[in-house]
């Protein structure tokens, strides 16, 4: 009689995420699911992963993969620490009998330098004529779009579909956390959306135009466009003579920085940036908080008019 095959890391991780949610720790369960989704993308559809194959070589390769997608060390460390936490639980239950595979990867937390630009620099970026440089123009539009959507990360912008537009809002799930976010479409945002409108495409922006539907092909296209946007934002910075680097992260931090300067409460800023990891139900029911966030973003984006 054949022995029943033991479940591997992925199956255990999914089970642990369900178990954690059942015990009421929704925040930790969400972290687990976020890391599992990311690891599955790296494994390219593999259903499970045996414990012996969950080793230091695989984890080192996964870290390299994350860095090549443009993630910063703190974000890659988030995934590593979360997977290590799952591994440690498995080890405590006698499932993982190998040594920890995380010794070769970064699991610390860097104190990142906070970078932001002021509203005058944003005006320059927004208004400079770029008819002679369509690549820089597209990168500029993505920067302004990120700022005016409360610092939406570029990976979330890239994957936006026309179906994410609902009743005057952009409704989407954060790629990093799976958290649902709703952003009111301000006039500046609508102008950028209309500029790239293509009724024949399901995508909001031409990141995946002409790209196949395979996940590996889409990831390769995303990486290519992401790095091109970064290079063009640097060219834009040099044109304008700005000292601070321009990236979509800078757009995100600049939104938060300007929000603080005009006395928007820290709690509203945190929720607007998607830092709140409470349950999906709580997020959907927080209509008052959503309205406050929309008012805050309207006030900030109106500074660009």
Tab-separated table of C-alpha atoms in Angstrom, residues 69-209:
chain	number	residue	atom	x	y	z
A	69	UNK	CA	11.367	43.154	-9.723
A	70	UNK	CA	12.589	46.421	-8.182
A	71	UNK	CA	11.627	45.811	-4.546
A	72	UNK	CA	13.651	47.568	-1.868
A	73	UNK	CA	15.529	45.577	0.855
A	74	UNK	CA	12.875	46.306	3.488
A	75	UNK	CA	10.158	44.852	1.257
A	76	UNK	CA	12.150	41.730	0.379
A	77	UNK	CA	12.919	41.385	4.093
A	78	UNK	CA	9.170	41.527	4.829
A	79	UNK	CA	8.633	38.451	2.634
A	80	UNK	CA	11.625	36.625	4.124
A	81	UNK	CA	10.602	37.302	7.722
A	82	UNK	CA	7.029	36.219	7.025
A	83	UNK	CA	8.089	32.955	5.368
A	84	UNK	CA	10.562	32.355	8.192
A	85	UNK	CA	7.750	32.783	10.690
A	86	UNK	CA	5.703	30.122	8.863
A	87	UNK	CA	8.753	27.836	8.702
A	88	UNK	CA	9.363	28.229	12.446
A	89	UNK	CA	5.791	27.202	13.247
A	90	UNK	CA	6.181	24.157	11.013
A	91	UNK	CA	9.459	23.289	12.751
A	92	UNK	CA	7.816	23.594	16.170
A	93	UNK	CA	5.210	21.051	15.030
A	94	UNK	CA	7.830	18.621	13.786
A	95	UNK	CA	7.083	19.129	10.070
A	96	UNK	CA	10.224	20.975	8.968
A	97	UNK	CA	13.151	18.791	9.988
A	98	UNK	CA	15.813	20.713	8.046
A	99	UNK	CA	17.810	23.676	9.328
A	100	UNK	CA	16.472	27.177	8.691
A	101	UNK	CA	16.993	28.168	5.021
A	102	UNK	CA	17.084	31.912	5.765
A	103	UNK	CA	20.732	32.328	6.827
A	104	UNK	CA	21.845	33.611	3.397
A	105	UNK	CA	19.138	36.259	2.898
A	106	UNK	CA	18.455	39.673	4.399
A	107	UNK	CA	15.861	39.680	7.194
A	108	UNK	CA	16.625	43.007	8.860
A	109	UNK	CA	14.904	46.396	8.700
A	110	UNK	CA	16.785	49.366	7.266
A	111	UNK	CA	16.089	52.884	8.400
A	112	UNK	CA	15.284	54.306	4.991
A	113	UNK	CA	16.090	57.888	4.162
A	114	UNK	CA	12.860	59.805	3.889
A	115	UNK	CA	12.676	61.644	0.605
A	116	UNK	CA	9.986	64.022	-0.532
A	117	UNK	CA	9.613	66.962	-2.835
A	118	UNK	CA	7.574	70.075	-2.163
A	119	UNK	CA	4.584	71.434	-4.016
A	120	UNK	CA	6.749	73.812	-6.096
A	121	UNK	CA	8.749	70.870	-7.491
A	122	UNK	CA	5.494	69.034	-8.161
A	123	UNK	CA	4.240	72.044	-10.134
A	124	UNK	CA	7.402	71.962	-12.255
A	125	UNK	CA	7.021	68.236	-12.926
A	126	UNK	CA	3.337	68.603	-13.726
A	127	UNK	CA	3.633	71.537	-16.105
A	128	UNK	CA	6.872	71.048	-18.054
A	129	UNK	CA	6.167	70.541	-21.817
A	130	UNK	CA	7.406	67.109	-22.900
A	131	UNK	CA	6.089	66.820	-26.469
A	132	UNK	CA	9.636	66.072	-27.645
A	133	UNK	CA	10.102	63.141	-25.233
A	134	UNK	CA	7.142	60.700	-25.126
A	135	UNK	CA	9.002	58.252	-22.867
A	136	UNK	CA	9.688	60.941	-20.272
A	137	UNK	CA	6.122	62.211	-20.706
A	138	UNK	CA	4.712	58.766	-19.852
A	139	UNK	CA	7.008	58.469	-16.819
A	140	UNK	CA	5.926	61.958	-15.658
A	141	UNK	CA	2.268	60.994	-16.019
A	142	UNK	CA	2.823	57.868	-13.924
A	143	UNK	CA	4.541	59.954	-11.237
A	144	UNK	CA	1.714	62.513	-11.112
A	145	UNK	CA	-0.889	59.729	-11.221
A	146	UNK	CA	0.834	58.046	-8.255
A	147	UNK	CA	0.910	61.288	-6.274
A	148	UNK	CA	-2.738	62.080	-7.013
A	149	UNK	CA	-3.876	58.582	-6.041
A	150	UNK	CA	-2.313	58.861	-2.566
A	151	UNK	CA	1.026	57.387	-3.573
A	152	UNK	CA	-0.227	54.342	-5.461
A	153	UNK	CA	2.799	52.042	-6.059
A	154	UNK	CA	3.807	51.583	-9.685
A	155	UNK	CA	3.079	47.845	-9.627
A	156	UNK	CA	-0.534	48.624	-8.672
A	157	UNK	CA	-0.758	51.290	-11.388
A	158	UNK	CA	0.597	48.873	-14.010
A	159	UNK	CA	-2.014	46.207	-13.239
A	160	UNK	CA	-5.016	48.562	-13.210
A	161	UNK	CA	-7.806	47.501	-15.578
A	162	UNK	CA	-10.710	49.492	-16.928
A	163	UNK	CA	-12.892	47.332	-14.677
A	164	UNK	CA	-11.199	48.961	-11.658
A	165	UNK	CA	-13.064	52.189	-12.461
A	166	UNK	CA	-16.322	52.156	-10.524
A	167	UNK	CA	-18.685	55.049	-9.827
A	168	UNK	CA	-16.042	57.762	-9.853
A	169	UNK	CA	-13.455	55.728	-7.970
A	170	UNK	CA	-10.474	53.500	-8.676
A	171	UNK	CA	-11.092	50.314	-6.695
A	172	UNK	CA	-8.228	47.841	-6.526
A	173	UNK	CA	-6.322	45.399	-4.312
A	174	UNK	CA	-2.811	46.344	-3.222
A	175	UNK	CA	-0.349	43.988	-4.886
A	176	UNK	CA	1.805	43.837	-1.757
A	177	UNK	CA	-0.858	43.149	0.874
A	178	UNK	CA	-4.073	42.233	-0.944
A	179	UNK	CA	-5.789	45.089	0.908
A	180	UNK	CA	-8.747	46.685	-0.934
A	181	UNK	CA	-8.283	50.386	-1.693
A	182	UNK	CA	-10.725	52.906	-3.155
A	183	UNK	CA	-9.473	56.261	-4.475
A	184	UNK	CA	-11.759	59.023	-5.715
A	185	UNK	CA	-10.880	60.088	-9.278
A	186	UNK	CA	-9.753	63.709	-9.068
A	187	UNK	CA	-9.656	65.903	-12.231
A	188	UNK	CA	-5.872	65.497	-12.632
A	189	UNK	CA	-6.253	61.714	-12.442
A	190	UNK	CA	-9.141	61.670	-14.930
A	191	UNK	CA	-7.101	63.705	-17.408
A	192	UNK	CA	-4.274	61.133	-17.306
A	193	UNK	CA	-6.714	58.206	-17.603
A	194	UNK	CA	-8.389	59.842	-20.612
A	195	UNK	CA	-5.010	60.513	-22.231
A	196	UNK	CA	-4.209	56.792	-22.376
A	197	UNK	CA	-7.747	55.553	-22.954
A	198	UNK	CA	-7.835	52.635	-25.385
A	199	UNK	CA	-11.305	51.053	-25.689
A	200	UNK	CA	-9.734	47.980	-27.330
A	201	UNK	CA	-7.553	47.248	-24.284
A	202	UNK	CA	-8.674	45.967	-20.863
A	203	UNK	CA	-5.762	47.833	-19.236
A	204	UNK	CA	-5.873	51.401	-17.977
A	205	UNK	CA	-2.308	52.122	-19.120
A	206	UNK	CA	-0.207	50.646	-21.963
A	207	UNK	CA	2.145	48.590	-19.790
A	208	UNK	CA	0.984	45.178	-21.051
A	209	UNK	CA	-0.089	46.194	-24.558
